XYZ file of C-alpha atoms in Angstrom:
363
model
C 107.738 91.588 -131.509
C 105.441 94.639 -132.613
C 106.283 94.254 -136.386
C 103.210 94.436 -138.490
C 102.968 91.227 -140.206
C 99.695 91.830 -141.709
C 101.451 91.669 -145.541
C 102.738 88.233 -144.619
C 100.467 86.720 -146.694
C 100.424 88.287 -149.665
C 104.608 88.527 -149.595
C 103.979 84.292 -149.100
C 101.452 84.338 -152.358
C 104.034 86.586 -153.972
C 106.985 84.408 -153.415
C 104.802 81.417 -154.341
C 103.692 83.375 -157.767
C 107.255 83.865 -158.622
C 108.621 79.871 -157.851
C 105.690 79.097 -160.342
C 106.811 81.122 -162.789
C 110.441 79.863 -162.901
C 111.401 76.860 -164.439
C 114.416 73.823 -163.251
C 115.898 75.123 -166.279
C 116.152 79.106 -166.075
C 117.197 78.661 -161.973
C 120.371 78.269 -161.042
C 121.203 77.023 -157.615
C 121.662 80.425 -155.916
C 118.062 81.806 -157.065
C 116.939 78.499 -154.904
C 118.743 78.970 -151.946
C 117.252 82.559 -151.908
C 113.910 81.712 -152.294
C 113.422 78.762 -149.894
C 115.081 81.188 -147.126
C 112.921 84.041 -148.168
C 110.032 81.303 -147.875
C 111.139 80.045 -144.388
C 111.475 83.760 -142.874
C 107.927 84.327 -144.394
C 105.909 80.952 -142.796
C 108.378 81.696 -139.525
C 107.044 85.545 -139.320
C 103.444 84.203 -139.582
C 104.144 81.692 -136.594
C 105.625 84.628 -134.226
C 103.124 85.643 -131.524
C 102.450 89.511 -131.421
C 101.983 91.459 -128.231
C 100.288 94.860 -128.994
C 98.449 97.532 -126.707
C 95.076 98.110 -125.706
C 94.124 101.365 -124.055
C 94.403 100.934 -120.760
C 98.380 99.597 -121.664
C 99.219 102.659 -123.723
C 98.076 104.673 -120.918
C 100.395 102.933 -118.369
C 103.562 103.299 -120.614
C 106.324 105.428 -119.387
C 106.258 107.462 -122.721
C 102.746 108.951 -121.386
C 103.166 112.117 -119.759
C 103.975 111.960 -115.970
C 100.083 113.738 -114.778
C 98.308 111.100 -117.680
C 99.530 108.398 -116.529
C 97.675 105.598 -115.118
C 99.551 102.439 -114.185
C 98.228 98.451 -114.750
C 97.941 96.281 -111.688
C 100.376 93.116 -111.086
C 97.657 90.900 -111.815
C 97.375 92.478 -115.296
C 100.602 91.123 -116.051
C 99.801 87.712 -114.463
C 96.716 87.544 -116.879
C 99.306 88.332 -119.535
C 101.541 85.329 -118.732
C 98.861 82.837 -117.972
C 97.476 83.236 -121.571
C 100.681 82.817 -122.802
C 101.232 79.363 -120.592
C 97.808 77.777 -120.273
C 97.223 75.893 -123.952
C 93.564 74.970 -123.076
C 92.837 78.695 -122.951
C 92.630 81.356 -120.189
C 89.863 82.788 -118.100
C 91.371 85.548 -118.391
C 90.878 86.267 -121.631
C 90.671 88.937 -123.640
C 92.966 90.587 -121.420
C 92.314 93.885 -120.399
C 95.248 95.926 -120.989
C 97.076 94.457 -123.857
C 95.890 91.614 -126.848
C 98.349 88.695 -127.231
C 98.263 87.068 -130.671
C 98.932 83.685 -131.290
C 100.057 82.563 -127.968
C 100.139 78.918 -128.534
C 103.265 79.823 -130.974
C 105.247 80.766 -127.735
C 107.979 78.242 -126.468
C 109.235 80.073 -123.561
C 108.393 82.464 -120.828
C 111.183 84.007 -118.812
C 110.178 86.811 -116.078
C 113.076 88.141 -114.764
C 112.109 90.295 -111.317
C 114.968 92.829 -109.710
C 114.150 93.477 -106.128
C 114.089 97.006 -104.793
C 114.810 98.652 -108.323
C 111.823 101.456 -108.502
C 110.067 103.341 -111.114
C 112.516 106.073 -110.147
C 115.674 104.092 -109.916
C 114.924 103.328 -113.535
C 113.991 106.670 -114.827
C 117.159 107.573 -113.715
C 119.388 105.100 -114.592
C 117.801 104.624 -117.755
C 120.811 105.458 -120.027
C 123.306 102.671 -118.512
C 120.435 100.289 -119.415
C 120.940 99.699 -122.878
C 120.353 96.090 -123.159
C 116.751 97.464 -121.819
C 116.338 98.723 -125.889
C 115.038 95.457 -126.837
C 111.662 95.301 -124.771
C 109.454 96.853 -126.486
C 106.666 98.577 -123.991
C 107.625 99.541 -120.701
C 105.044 100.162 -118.522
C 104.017 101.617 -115.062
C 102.741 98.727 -112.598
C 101.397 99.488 -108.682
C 103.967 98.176 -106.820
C 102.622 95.076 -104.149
C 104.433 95.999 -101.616
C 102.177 98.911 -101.034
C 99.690 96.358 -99.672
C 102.548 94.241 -97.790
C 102.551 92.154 -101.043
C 105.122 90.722 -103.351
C 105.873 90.367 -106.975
C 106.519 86.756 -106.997
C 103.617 85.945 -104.885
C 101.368 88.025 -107.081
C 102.816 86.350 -110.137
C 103.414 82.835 -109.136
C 100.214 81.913 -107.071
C 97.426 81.030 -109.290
C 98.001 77.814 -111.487
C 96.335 74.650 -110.401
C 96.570 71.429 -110.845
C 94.035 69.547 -113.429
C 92.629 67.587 -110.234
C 92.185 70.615 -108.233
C 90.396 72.334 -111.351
C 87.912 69.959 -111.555
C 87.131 70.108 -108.023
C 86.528 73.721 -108.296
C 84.643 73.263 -111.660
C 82.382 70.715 -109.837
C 81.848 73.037 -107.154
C 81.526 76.167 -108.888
C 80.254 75.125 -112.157
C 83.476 77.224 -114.109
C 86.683 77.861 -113.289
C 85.694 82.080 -113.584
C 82.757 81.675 -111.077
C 85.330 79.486 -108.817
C 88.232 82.605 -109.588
C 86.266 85.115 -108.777
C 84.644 83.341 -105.375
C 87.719 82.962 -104.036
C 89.589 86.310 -105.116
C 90.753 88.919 -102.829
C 89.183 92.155 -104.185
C 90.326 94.513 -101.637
C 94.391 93.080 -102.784
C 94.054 95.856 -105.715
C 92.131 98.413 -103.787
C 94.115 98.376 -100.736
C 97.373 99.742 -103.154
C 95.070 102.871 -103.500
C 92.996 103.664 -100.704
C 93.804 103.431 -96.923
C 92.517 99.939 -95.846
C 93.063 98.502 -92.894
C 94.942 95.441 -93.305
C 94.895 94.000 -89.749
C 91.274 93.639 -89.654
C 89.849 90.122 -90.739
C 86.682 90.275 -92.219
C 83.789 87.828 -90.595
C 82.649 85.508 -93.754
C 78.708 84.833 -92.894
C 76.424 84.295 -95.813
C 74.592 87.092 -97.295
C 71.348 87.970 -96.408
C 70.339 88.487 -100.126
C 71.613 84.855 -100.901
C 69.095 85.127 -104.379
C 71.732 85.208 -106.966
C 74.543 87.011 -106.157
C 77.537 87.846 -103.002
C 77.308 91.663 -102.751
C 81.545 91.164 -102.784
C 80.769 89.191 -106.079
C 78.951 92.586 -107.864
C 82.003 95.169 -106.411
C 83.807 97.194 -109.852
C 87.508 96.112 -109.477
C 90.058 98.781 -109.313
C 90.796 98.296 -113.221
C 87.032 98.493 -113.447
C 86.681 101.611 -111.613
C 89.686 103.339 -113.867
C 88.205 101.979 -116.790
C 84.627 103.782 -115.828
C 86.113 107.032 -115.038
C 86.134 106.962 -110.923
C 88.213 109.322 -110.010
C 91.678 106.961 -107.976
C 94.333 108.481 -105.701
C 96.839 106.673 -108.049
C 98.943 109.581 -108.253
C 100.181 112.670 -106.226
C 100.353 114.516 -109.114
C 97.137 113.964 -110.057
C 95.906 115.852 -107.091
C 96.005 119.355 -108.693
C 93.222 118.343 -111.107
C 91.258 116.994 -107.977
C 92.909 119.171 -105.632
C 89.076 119.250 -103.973
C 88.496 115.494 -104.062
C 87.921 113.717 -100.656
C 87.740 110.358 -99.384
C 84.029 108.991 -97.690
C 86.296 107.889 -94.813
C 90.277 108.379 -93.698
C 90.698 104.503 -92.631
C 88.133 101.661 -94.061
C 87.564 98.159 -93.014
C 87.907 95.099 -95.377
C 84.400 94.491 -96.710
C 82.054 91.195 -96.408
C 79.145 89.955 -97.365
C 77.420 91.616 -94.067
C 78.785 95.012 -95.240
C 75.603 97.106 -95.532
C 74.753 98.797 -98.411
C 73.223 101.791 -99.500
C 72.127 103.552 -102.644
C 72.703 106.748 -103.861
C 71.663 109.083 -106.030
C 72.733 112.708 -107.273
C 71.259 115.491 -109.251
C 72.854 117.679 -110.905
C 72.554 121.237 -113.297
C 74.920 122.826 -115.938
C 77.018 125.178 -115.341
C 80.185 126.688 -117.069
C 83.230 124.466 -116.801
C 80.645 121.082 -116.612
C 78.238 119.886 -113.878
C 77.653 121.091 -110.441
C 75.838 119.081 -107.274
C 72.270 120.389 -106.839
C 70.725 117.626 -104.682
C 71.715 114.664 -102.808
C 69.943 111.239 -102.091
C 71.201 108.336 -99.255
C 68.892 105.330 -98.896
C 70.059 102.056 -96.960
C 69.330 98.826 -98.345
C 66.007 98.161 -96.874
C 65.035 101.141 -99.163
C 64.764 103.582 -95.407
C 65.620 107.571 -96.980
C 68.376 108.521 -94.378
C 69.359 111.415 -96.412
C 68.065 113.822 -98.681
C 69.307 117.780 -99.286
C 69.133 119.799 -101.722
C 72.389 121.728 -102.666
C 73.453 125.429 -103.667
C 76.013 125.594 -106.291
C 78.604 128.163 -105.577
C 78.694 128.846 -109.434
C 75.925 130.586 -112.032
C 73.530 127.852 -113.285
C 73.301 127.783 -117.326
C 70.490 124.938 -117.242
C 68.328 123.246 -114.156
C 68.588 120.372 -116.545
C 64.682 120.225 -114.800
C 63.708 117.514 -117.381
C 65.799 114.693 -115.519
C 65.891 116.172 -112.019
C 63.041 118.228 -111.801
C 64.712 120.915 -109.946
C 64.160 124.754 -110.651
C 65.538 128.209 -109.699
C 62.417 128.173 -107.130
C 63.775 124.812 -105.714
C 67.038 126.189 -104.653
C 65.689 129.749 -103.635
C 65.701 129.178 -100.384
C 69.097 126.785 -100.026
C 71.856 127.224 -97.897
C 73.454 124.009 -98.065
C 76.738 123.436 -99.857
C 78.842 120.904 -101.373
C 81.459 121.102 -98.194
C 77.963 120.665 -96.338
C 76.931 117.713 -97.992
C 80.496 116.044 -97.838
C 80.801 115.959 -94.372
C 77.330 114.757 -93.344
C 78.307 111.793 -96.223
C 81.437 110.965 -94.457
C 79.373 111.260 -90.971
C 76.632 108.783 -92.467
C 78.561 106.012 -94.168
C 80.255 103.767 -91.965
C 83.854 102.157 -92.730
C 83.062 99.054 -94.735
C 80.051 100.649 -96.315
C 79.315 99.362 -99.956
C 77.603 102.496 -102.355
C 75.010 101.154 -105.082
C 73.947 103.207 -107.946
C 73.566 103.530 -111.483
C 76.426 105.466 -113.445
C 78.377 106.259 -109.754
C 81.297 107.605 -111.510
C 79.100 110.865 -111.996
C 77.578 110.932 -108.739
C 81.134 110.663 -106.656
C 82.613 112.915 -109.710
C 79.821 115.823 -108.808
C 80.085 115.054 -104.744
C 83.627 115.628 -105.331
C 84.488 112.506 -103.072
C 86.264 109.069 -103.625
C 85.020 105.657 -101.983
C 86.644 102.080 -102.381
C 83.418 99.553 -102.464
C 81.116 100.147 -105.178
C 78.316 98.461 -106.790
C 77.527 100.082 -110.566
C 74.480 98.534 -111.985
C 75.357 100.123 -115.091
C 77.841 97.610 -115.578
């Protein structure tokens, strides 16, 4: 129901205002009857949960142009239905894609799922669907079965029972820290990049056991839309990024022995936006295993010397290019190779390159 019922209150007041007015006398039995049902409707409108769009949801929606388009994940919707089932609360909550109001006022849940009926099949078909009319967003979802997955399973396989909730709360200290300890990040990430699924991760402790799992700090694949990384969601998003390659053509599941290294990128103004004009590879026990400077292929406008403190003198001499710099990247990192940086979406967006495990200390 995406009704605005943001009046209700003042149509309540207003029917209130006009019962005060009247008296037994001047009201004959009719005028009653109206205005108790006009009362009822009223108090049952402000008892109807709402379900309205975020961003991220009115991006997914089939209404959004075909090269726009960015679809939700299946665990997006199973956030969605486990705020509107769990009473005490969620911890999932706010949801990400879409805000639920007033989900305690909802009775029932049905989910209906239709194997083997695709995106496609329903574009297509649309017209003979008219009992489809009353649902009021439709939206793109990646499909499980693209990591040997399945709706139901993705759906149906997180409640607990109260016993087994306190045993993870005891263990964990909070039922997020004990979610998030036991999810399977790469379940979203292998529906968009090419991991290799028959691999099994070893599970030994991580050497930096201070705070934090190095798994525990990876950006999600919702994250990594939602901080402008570039995905291969889409074929036909490829002519944007027709130049956009991955940091490997097959990667392993990660770990908490993954190694990790940082990177950094520079970068000066040209044009249409920013250009790569120097490129930085440490590994985590701070060792420099890379560093080159880079020749853009178009006219400079600004060094931007101030943050990088590169000038035309730096680069005089350079004959490296980006194509350069993207295979010796691809040569360096290894399969199950984790990148750490601050603001990465700018330094893969200026190498031009995509990669799956990624630590953003900006967020």
């Amino acid at each position: 129901n995406n009704e605005d019922s943001a009046t209700t209150p003042e149509k309540l007041k207003g029917a209130v205002d006009v019962a005060s007015t009247l008296s037994e006398d001047s009201m004959n039995v009719q005028d009653n009857i109206i205005l108790h049902s006009e009362i009822r409707r009223i108090k049952m409108e402000r008892k109807t949960s709402t379900l309205t769009l975020k961003k991220p949801g009115k991006r997914a929606l089939l209404s959004t142009p075909i090269n726009e388009r960015v679809p939700i994940f299946m665990t997006d919707v199973q956030h969605l239905l486990l705020n509107a089932l769990k009473d005490n609360g969620c911890p999932y909550s706010p949801l990400r894609w879409c805000h639920l109001e007033k989900p305690k006022n909802i009775r029932h849940t049905v989910v209906l799922v239709i194997d083997d009926l695709s995106l496609q099949d329903y574009s297509t078909h649309k017209s003979l669907m008219n009992n489809m009319e009353r649902f009021h967003h439709a939206v793109e979802v990646v499909t499980p079965s693209l990591y040997k997955g399945t709706i139901i399973d993705e759906l149906a396989s997180v409640p607990l029972p109260e016993i087994k909730e306190k045993v993870l709360i005891d263990k964990y200290g909070s039922m997020d820290v004990a979610m998030e300890s036991r999810k399977d990040i790469m379940v979203a990430l292998r529906a968009i990049f090419p991991i290799n699924v028959c691999i099994r991760p070893t599970l030994p402790s991580d050497k930096f056991e201070g705070t934090f799992s190095r798994t525990q700090l990876l950006l999600s694949a919702d994250q990594m839309i939602e901080e402008s990384y570039h995905m291969p969601l889409k074929e036909n998003n490829q002519s944007v990024y027709a130049n956009f390659i991955l940091t490997k053509d097959l990667y392993e599941p990660i770990s908490a022995t993954s190694p990790m290294f940082g990177l950094d990128c520079e970068m000066c103004c040209i044009s249409e936006g920013l250009e790569l004009t120097r490129v930085s590879i440490i590994e985590e026990d701070s060792a420099l295993i890379y560093d080159k400077y880079v020749l853009p292929r178009n006219p400079i406008i600004d060094y931007m010397t101030k943050y990088s403190g590169i000038t035309r003198a730096t680069l005089l001499n350079v004959q490296t290019r980006l194509e350069d710099v993207q295979k010796d990247t691809r040569d360096i990192l290894p399969s199950n190779a984790i990148l750490v940086g601050q603001f990465l979406n700018f330094d893969l967006n200026v190498l031009q390159m995509r990669h799956p495990y990624v630590i953003d200390t900006s967020i």
